[in-house]
Short mmCIF file of C-alpha atoms in Angstrom, two decimals:
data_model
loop_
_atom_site.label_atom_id
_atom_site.label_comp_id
_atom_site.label_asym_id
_atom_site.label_seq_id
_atom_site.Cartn_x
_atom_site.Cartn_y
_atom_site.Cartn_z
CA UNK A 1 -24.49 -90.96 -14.90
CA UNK A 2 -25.43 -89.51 -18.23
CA UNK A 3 -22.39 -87.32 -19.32
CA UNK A 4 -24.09 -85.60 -22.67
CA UNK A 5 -25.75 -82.60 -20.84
CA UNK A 6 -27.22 -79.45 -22.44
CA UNK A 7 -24.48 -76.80 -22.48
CA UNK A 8 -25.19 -73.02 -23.15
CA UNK A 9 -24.24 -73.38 -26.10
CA UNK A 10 -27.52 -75.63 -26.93
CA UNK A 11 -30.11 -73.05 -25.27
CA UNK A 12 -31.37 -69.68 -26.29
CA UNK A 13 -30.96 -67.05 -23.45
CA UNK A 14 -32.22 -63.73 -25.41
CA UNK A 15 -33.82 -61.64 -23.45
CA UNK A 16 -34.46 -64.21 -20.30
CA UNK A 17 -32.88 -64.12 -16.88
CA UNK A 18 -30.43 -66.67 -17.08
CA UNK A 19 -28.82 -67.96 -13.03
CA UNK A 20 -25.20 -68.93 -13.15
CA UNK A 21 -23.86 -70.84 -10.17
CA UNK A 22 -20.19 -69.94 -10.28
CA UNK A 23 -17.52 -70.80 -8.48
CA UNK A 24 -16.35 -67.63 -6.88
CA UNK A 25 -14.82 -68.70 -3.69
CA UNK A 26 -11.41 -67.24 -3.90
CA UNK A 27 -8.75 -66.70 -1.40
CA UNK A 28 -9.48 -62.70 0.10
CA UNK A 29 -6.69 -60.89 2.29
CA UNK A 30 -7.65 -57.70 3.70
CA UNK A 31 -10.55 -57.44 1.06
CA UNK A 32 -8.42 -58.32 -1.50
CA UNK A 33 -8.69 -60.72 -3.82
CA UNK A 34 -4.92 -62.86 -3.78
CA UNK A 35 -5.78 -65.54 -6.60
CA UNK A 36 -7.86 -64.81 -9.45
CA UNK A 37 -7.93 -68.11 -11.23
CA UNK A 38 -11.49 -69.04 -10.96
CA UNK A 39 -12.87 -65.32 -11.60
CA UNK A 40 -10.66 -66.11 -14.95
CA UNK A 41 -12.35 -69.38 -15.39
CA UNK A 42 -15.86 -68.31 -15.02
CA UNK A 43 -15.60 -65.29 -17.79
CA UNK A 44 -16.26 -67.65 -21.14
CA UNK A 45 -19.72 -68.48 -19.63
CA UNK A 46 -20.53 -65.17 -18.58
CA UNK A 47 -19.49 -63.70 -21.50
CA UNK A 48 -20.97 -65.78 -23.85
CA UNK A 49 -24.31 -65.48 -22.35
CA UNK A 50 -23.67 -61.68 -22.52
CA UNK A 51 -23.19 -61.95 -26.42
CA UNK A 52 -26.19 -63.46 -26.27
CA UNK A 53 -28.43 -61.28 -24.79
CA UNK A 54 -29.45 -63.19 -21.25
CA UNK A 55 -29.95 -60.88 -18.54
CA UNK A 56 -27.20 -62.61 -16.46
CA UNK A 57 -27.42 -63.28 -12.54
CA UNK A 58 -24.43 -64.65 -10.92
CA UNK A 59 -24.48 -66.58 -7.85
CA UNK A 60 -21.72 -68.47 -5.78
CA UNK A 61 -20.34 -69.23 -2.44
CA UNK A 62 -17.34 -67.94 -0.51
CA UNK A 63 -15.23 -68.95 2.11
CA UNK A 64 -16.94 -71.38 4.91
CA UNK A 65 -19.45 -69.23 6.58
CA UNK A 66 -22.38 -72.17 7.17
CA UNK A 67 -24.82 -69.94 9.34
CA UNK A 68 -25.80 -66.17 7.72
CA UNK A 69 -23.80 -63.76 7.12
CA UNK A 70 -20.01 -62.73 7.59
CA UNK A 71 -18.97 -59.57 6.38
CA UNK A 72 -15.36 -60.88 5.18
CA UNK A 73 -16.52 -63.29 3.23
CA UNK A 74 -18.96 -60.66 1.25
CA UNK A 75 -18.91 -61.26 -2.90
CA UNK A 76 -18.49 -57.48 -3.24
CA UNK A 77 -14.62 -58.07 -4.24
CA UNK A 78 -15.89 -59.94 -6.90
CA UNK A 79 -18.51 -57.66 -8.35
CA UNK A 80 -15.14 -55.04 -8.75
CA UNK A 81 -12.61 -57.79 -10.13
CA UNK A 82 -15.80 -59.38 -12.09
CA UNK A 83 -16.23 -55.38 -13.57
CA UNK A 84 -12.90 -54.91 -14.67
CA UNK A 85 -12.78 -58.54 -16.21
CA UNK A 86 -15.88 -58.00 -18.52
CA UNK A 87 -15.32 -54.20 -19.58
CA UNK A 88 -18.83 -53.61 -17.72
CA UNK A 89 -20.49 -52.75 -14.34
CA UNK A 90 -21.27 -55.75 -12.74
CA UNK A 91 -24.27 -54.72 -9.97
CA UNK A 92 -23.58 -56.28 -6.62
CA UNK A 93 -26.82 -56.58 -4.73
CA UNK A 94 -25.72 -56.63 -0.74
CA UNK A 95 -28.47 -58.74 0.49
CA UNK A 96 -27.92 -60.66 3.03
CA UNK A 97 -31.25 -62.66 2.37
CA UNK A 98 -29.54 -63.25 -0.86
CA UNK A 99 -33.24 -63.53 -2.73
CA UNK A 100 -35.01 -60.72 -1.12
CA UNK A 101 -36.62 -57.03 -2.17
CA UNK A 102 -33.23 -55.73 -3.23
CA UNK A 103 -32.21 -58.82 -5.35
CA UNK A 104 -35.69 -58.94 -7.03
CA UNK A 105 -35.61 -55.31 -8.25
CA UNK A 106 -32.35 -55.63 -9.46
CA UNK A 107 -33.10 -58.24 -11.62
CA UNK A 108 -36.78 -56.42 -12.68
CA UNK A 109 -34.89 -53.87 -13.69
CA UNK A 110 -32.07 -55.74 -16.00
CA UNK A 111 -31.84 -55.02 -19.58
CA UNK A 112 -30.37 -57.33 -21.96
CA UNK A 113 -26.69 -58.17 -21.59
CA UNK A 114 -26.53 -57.17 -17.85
CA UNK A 115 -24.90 -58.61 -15.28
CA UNK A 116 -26.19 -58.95 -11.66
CA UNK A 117 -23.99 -60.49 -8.90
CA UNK A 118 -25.86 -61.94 -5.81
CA UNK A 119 -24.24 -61.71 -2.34
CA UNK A 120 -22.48 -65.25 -1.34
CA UNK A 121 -25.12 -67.48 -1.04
CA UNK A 122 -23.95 -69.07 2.25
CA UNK A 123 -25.40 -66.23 3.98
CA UNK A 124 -28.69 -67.20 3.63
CA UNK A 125 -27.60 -70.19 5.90
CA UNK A 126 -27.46 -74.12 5.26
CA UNK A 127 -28.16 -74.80 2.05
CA UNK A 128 -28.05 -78.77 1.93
CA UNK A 129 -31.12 -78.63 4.91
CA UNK A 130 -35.08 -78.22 4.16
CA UNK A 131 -34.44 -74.29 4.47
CA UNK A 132 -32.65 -75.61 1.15
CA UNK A 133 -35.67 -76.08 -0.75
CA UNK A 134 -37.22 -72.66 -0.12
CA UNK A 135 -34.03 -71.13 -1.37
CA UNK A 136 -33.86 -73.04 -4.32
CA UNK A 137 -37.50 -71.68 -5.24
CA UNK A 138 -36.63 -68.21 -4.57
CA UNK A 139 -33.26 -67.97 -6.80
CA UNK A 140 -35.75 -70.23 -9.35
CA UNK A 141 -38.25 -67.21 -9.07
CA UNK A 142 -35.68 -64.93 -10.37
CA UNK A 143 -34.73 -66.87 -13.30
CA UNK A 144 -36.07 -68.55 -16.34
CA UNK A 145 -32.98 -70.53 -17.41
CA UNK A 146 -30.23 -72.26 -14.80
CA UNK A 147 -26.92 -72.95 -15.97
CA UNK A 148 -24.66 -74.43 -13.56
CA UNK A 149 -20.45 -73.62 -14.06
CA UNK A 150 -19.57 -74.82 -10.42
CA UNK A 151 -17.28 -78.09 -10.85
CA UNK A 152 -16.17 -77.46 -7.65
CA UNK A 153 -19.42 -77.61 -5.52
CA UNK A 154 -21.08 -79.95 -8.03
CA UNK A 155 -21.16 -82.80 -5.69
CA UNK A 156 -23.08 -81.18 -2.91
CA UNK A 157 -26.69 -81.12 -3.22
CA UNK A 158 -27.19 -77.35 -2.18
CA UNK A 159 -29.59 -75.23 -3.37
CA UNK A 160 -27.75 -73.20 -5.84
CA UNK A 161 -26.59 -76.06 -7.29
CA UNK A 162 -29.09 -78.83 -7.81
CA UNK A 163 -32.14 -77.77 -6.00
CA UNK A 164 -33.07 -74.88 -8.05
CA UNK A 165 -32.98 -77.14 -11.17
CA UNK A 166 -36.50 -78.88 -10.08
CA UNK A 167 -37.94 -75.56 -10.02
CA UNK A 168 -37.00 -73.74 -12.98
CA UNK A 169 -37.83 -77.02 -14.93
CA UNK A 170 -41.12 -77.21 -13.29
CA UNK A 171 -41.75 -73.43 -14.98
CA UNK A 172 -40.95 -74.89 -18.31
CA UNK A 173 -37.11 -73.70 -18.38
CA UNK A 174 -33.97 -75.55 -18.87
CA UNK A 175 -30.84 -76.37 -16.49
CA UNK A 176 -27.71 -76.40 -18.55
CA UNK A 177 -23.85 -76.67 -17.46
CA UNK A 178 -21.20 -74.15 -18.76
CA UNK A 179 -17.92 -74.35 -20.56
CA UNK A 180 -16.24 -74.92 -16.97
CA UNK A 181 -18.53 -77.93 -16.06
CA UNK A 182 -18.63 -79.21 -20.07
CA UNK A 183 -14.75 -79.15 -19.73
CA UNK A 184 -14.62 -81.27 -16.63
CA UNK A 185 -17.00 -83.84 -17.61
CA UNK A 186 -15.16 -84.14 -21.22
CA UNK A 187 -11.67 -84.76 -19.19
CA UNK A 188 -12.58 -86.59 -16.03
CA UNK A 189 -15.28 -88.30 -17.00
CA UNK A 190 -14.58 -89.75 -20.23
CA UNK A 191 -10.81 -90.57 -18.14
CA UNK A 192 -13.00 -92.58 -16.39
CA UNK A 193 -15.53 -94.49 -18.45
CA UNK A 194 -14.11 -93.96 -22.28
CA UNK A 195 -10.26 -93.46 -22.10
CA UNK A 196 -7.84 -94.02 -24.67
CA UNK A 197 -5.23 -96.99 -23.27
CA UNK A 198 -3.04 -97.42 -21.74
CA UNK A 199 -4.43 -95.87 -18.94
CA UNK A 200 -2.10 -95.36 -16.12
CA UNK A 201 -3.74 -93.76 -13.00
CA UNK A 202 -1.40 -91.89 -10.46
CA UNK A 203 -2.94 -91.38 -6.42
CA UNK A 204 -1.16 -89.79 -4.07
CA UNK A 205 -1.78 -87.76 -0.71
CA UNK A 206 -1.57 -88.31 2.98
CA UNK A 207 -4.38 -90.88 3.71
CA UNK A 208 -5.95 -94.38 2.29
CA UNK A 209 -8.85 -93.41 3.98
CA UNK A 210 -9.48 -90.17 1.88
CA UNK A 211 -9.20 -92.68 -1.68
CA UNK A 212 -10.77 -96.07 -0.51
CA UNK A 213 -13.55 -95.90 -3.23
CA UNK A 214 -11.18 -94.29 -5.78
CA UNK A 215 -8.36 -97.18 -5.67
CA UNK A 216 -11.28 -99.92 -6.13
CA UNK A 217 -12.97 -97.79 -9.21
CA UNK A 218 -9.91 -97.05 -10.85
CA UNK A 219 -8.78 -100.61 -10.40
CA UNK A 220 -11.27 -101.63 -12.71
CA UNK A 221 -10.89 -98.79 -15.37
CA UNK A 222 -7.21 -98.47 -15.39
CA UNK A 223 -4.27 -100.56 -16.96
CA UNK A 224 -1.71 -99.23 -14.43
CA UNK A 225 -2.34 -98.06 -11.15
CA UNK A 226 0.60 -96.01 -9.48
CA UNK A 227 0.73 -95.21 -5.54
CA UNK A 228 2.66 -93.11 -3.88
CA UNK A 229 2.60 -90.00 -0.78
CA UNK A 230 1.98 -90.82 2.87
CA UNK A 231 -0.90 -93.72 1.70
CA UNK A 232 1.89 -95.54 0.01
CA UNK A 233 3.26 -96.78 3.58
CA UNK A 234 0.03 -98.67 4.53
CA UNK A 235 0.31 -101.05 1.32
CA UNK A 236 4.31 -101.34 1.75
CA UNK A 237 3.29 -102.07 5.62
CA UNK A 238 0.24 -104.60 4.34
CA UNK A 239 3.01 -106.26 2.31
CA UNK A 240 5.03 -106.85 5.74
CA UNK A 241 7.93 -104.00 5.05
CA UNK A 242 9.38 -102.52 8.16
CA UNK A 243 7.85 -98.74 7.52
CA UNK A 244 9.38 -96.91 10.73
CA UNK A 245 7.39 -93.80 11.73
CA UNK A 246 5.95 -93.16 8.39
CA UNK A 247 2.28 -92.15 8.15
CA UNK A 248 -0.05 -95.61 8.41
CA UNK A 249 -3.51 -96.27 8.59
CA UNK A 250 -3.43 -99.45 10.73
CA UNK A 251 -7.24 -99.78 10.15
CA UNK A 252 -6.83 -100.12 6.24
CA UNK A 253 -4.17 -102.45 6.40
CA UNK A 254 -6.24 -105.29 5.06
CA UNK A 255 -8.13 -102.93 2.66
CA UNK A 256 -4.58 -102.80 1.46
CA UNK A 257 -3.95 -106.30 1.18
CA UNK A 258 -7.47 -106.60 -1.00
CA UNK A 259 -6.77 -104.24 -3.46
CA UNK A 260 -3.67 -105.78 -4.41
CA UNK A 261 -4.89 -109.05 -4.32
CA UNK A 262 -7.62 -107.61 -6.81
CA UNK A 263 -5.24 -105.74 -8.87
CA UNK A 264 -3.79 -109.59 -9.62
CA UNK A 265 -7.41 -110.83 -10.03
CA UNK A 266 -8.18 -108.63 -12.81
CA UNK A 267 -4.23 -108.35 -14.46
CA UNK A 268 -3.61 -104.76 -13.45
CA UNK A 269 -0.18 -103.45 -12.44
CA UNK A 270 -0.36 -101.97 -9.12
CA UNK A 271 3.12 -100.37 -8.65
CA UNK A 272 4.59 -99.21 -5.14
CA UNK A 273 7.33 -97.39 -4.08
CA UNK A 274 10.34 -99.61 -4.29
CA UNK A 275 13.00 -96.91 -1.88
CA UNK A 276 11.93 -94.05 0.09
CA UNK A 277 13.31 -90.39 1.35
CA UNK A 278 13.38 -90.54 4.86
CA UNK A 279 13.99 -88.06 7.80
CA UNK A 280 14.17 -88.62 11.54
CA UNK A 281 11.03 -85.80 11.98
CA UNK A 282 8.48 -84.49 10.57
CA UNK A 283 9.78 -80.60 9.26
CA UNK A 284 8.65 -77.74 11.60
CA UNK A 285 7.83 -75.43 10.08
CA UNK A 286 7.01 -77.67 6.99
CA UNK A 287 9.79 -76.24 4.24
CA UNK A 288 12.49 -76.28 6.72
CA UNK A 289 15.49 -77.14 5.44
CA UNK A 290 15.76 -80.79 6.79
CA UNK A 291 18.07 -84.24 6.64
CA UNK A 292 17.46 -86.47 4.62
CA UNK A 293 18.42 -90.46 3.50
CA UNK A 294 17.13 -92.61 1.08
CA UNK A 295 16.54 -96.63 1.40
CA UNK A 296 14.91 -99.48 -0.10
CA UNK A 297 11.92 -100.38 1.48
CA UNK A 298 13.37 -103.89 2.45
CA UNK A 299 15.92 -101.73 4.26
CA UNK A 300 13.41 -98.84 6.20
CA UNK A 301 15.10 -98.45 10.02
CA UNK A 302 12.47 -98.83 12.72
CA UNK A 303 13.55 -94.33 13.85
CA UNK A 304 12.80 -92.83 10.42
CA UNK A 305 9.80 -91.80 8.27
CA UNK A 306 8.95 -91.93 4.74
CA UNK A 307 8.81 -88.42 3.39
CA UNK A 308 8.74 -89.17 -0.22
CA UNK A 309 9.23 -91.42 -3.07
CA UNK A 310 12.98 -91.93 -3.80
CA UNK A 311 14.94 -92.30 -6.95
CA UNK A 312 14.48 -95.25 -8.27
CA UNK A 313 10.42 -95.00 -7.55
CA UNK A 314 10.49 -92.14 -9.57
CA UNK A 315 12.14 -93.17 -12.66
CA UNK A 316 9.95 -96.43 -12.19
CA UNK A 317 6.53 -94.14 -12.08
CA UNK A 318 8.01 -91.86 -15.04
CA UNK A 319 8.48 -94.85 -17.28
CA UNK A 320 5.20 -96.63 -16.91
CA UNK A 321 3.86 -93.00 -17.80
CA UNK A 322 6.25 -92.36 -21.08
CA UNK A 323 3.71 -95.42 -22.61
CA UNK A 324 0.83 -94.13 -21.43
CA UNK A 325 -2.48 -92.24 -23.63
CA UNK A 326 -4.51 -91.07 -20.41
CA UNK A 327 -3.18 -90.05 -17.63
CA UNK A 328 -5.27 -89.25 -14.26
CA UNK A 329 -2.65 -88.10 -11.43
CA UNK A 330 -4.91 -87.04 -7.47
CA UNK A 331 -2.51 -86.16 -5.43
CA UNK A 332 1.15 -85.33 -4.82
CA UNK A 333 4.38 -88.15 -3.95
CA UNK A 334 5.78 -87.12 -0.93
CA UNK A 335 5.63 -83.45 1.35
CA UNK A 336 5.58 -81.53 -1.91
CA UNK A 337 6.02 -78.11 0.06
CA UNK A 338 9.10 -78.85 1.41
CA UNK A 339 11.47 -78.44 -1.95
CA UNK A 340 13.77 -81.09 -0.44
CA UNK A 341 11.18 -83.78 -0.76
CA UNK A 342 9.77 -82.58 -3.42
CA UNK A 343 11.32 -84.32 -5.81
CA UNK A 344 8.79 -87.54 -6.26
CA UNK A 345 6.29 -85.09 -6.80
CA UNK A 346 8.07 -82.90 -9.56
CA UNK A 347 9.98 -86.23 -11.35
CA UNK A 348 6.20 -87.49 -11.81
CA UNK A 349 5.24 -84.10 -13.11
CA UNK A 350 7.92 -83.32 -15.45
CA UNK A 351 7.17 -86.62 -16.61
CA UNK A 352 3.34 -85.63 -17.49
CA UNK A 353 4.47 -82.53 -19.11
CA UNK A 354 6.65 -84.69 -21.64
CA UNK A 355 4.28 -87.19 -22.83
CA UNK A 356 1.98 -86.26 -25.52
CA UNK A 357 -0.89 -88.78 -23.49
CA UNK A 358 -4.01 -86.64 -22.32
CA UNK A 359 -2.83 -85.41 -18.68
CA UNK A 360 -5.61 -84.74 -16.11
CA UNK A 361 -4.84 -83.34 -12.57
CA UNK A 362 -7.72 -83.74 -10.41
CA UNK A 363 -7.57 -80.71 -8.11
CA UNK A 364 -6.97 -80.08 -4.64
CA UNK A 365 -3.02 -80.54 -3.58
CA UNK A 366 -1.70 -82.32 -7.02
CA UNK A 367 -3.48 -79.36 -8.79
CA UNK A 368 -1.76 -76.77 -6.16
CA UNK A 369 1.85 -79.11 -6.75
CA UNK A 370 1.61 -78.65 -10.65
CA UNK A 371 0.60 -74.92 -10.11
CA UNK A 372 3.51 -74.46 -7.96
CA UNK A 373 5.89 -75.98 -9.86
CA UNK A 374 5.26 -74.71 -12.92
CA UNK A 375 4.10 -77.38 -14.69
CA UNK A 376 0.44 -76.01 -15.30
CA UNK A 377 1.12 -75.15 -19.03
CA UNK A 378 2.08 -78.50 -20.12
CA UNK A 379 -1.24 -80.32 -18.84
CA UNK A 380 -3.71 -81.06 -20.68
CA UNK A 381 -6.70 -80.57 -18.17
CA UNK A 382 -6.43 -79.26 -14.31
CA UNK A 383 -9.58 -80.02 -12.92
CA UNK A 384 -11.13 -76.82 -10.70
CA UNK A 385 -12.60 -78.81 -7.89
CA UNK A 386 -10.44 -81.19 -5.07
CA UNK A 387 -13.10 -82.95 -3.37
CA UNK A 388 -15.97 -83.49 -6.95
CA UNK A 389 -12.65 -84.90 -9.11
CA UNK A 390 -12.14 -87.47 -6.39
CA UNK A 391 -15.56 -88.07 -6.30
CA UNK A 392 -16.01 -88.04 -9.63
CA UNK A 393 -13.05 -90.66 -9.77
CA UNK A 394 -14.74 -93.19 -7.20
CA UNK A 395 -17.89 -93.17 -9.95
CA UNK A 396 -20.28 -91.65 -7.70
CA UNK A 397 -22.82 -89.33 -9.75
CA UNK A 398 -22.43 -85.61 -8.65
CA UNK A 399 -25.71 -83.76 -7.83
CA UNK A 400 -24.49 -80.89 -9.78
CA UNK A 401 -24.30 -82.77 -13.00
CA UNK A 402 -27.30 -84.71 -12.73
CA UNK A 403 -29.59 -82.07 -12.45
CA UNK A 404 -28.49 -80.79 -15.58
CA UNK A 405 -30.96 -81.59 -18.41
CA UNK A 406 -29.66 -84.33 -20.64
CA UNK A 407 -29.30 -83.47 -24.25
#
C-alpha cells in the first residue's frame, strides 16, 4: 500500500466544492454531544480548506443506524458544536436522502469559504451494498474535489469513503486525505513498514481471535513482541501452565504454539506474563471493589482467574520498553476499568510516557485506557480509529487510503 498520498495541502480548492468525509460519530445523550474529541480533530482540515477558499461540504456517519433514518442519531448536534468551533454558521441540510433537492441547493448556493454539513450518511441506508455505488455518484455530483479525514472508517469500503473517489476522478478531480488521515499514516504506518529500532510492539485485549493476523505481521516487523490482557492465558495455556478460569480460546491454542515457535524462527523476543492478578470471579458490576492474589504462572490454582498482569510482568514489560525507539501498544493488560486491576495497564503506560521512543496507541480500549488515565499528553500519537489501527497493524491495505490519489 502506497503511503505518500496527496494531502490538502498539495491541491488547490479555490472556489470548488470540496467533500470531506469526517469522522463525526460522537457519543450523543439527550441530544447532547458528551465527547467532543473528534469534532476537535476534524477542525485543521476544515479550516484550512476554509482559508483557502473551497466551498466546504462535510459528510460523516453517526451512531449504528444501518437502514435509513433515526432521528437520534441526526448530525444536527454537530452543525451547532461544528458552528461554535469555526466562529461561523455551519448549514445543516436535514435530508434524509442525504444527496437530494435540499442538499443540492445548498451547495448551488455556497459562496467561497462556506461550510455545508450533510445529514449522517447512514440514513441513506447500506452503504457497502450496490445502492453504494449510486450514492457515491450522487455525493461525487456535488463535489469537484474529495478529501477523505475519516481514519476511523477508512477500512470499510462505503460510499463516502472510497466509492465516491472513482467518480470525482472520473470528472477530472482529485481525492486527497487530510491532516487526520496524513497523521495516521505517518505514525502507524511507517510503525509498521519504516520504524526506527528497537521496535517493541505491545497487544493486549480480551481475545486471540480479535489479533490473529496482527501477532503474525508484527512478528515479522518487530524486535520485541509483548503480550498481555485476557489473550495472554491462551499462550501461557499453549505452553502447558495450569490457567484456572481465566479467559482461553481453546481453538487458538495451537495458533499459540506457532507463533512462538516462529518468534524463535526468526530471533524475536516474544515475552509473556511471568505472575498474574487473580480473583475467584469475574467483578459485577465491573469496578467493584474485588479480592485479589497474585501468583506465578507455574503456581495458577485450578478456582481462580487471571485478571491482570502482576508485578513482576510489569516491571519486565516496562524494561524491554525503557530501550525501545518505536513503540506500538493495541490494547490494555488486564480489566483496565476496574482500578484494582488496573495496574498492568497503567505500569505499561507510565512506562510509554517516560521514554523519549515514538509512542503510538492504536485506538479502541488502549486509546480509551491512556485517555482515562491520564496519560494522553505524554504520547506521541493516539490513533482515532479501533478497528482501521488493528487493521492497519495486520498489513491489510485500507479502502480509505487507497483510494486516495498517490502523490
Amino acid at each position: 500500500m502506497s503511503l505518500n498520498k496527496k494531502s490538502v495541502d498539495d491541491i488547490n480548492v479555490k472556489g470548488k466544492r470540496v467533500l470531506v468525509r469526517c469522522d463525526f460519530n460522537v457519543p450523543l445523550k439527550d441530544g447532547n454531544i458528551t465527547d467532543e474529541t473528534r469534532i476537535k480533530a476534524a477542525l485543521p482540515t476544515i479550516q484550512k480548506l476554509i482559508e483557502d477558499s473551497g466551498k466546504v461540504i462535510l459528510c460523516s456517519h453517526l451512531g449504528k443506524v444501518k437502514n435509513g433514518p433515526n432521528e437520534g442519531e441526526s448530525l444536527a448536534p454537530v452543525a451547532k458544536r461544528l458552528s461554535e468551533k469555526l466562529g461561523k454558521e455551519v448549514n445543516f441540510v436535514a435530508d434524509d436522502h442525504v444527496t437530494g433537492e435540499a442538499a443540492t441547493a445548498a451547495v448551488a448556493a455556497m459562496n467561497e469559504g462556506d461550510v455545508v454539513l450533510l445529514q449522517n450518511t447512514r440514513f441513506r441506508g447500506k452503504e457497502e451494498t450496490k445502492n453504494g455505488e449510486e450514492f457515491s455518484k450522487e455525493l461525487a455530483d456535488l463535489a469537484d474535489v474529495y478529501v477523505c479525514d475519516a481514519f476511523g472508517s477508512s477500512h470499510r469500503a462505503h460510499a463516502s469513503v472510497a466509492g465516491v473517489t472513482k467518480f470525482i476522478t472520473e470528472k477530472g478531480g482529485e481525492n486527497a486525505v487530510g491532516y487526520l488521515m496524513q497523521k495516521e499514516i505517518d505514525f502507524l504506518g511507517n510503525a509498521v513498514e519504516n520504524p526506527v529500532r528497537p521496535f517493541v510492539a505491545i497487544l493486549g485485549g480480551a481475545k486471540v481471535a480479535d489479533k490473529l493476523n496482527v501477532i503474525s505481521n508484527l512478528l515479522e516487523k518487530c524486535d520485541t513482541l509483548i503480550i498481555g490482557g485476557g489473550m495472554a492465558y491462551t499462550f501461557l495455556k499453549a505452553q502447558g501452565y495450569e490457567i484456572g478460569n481465566s479467559l482461553v480460546d481453546d481453538s487458538k491454542i495451537d495458533y499459540c504454539k506457532e507463533m512462538i515457535q516462529k518468534a524463535k524462527d526468526l530471533g524475536k523476543k516474544l515475552l509473556l506474563p511471568v505472575d498474574s492478578v487473580t480473583v475467584t470471579a469475574f467483578p459485577n458490576p465491573i469496578d467493584a471493589e474485588i479480592d485479589v492474589e497474585t501468583y506465578a504462572v507455574e503456581d495458577m490454582p485450578a478456582d481462580r482467574e487471571g485478571c491482570d498482569i502482576g508485578p513482576k510482568t510489569a516491571e519486565m514489560y516496562a524494561d524491554a520498553v525503557t530501550s525501545a525507539k518505536t513503540v506500538v501498544w493495541n490494547g490494555p493488560m488486564g480489566v483496565f476499568e476496574n482500578p484494582i486491576l488496573a495496574k498492568g495497564t497503567i505500569a505499561v503506560a507510565k512506562a510509554l510516557a517516560a521514554t523519549d521512543a515514538t509512542t503510538i496507541i492504536g485506538g479502541g480500549d488502549s486509546a480509551a485506557a491512556v485517555n482515562q488515565l491520564g496519560f494522553a499528553d505524554k504520547m506521541s500519537h493516539i490513533s482515532t480509529g479501533g478497528g482501521a489501527s488493528l487493521e492497519f497493524l495486520e498489513g491489510k491495505e485500507l479502502p480509505g487510503v487507497v483510494a486516495a490519489d498517490d502523490k
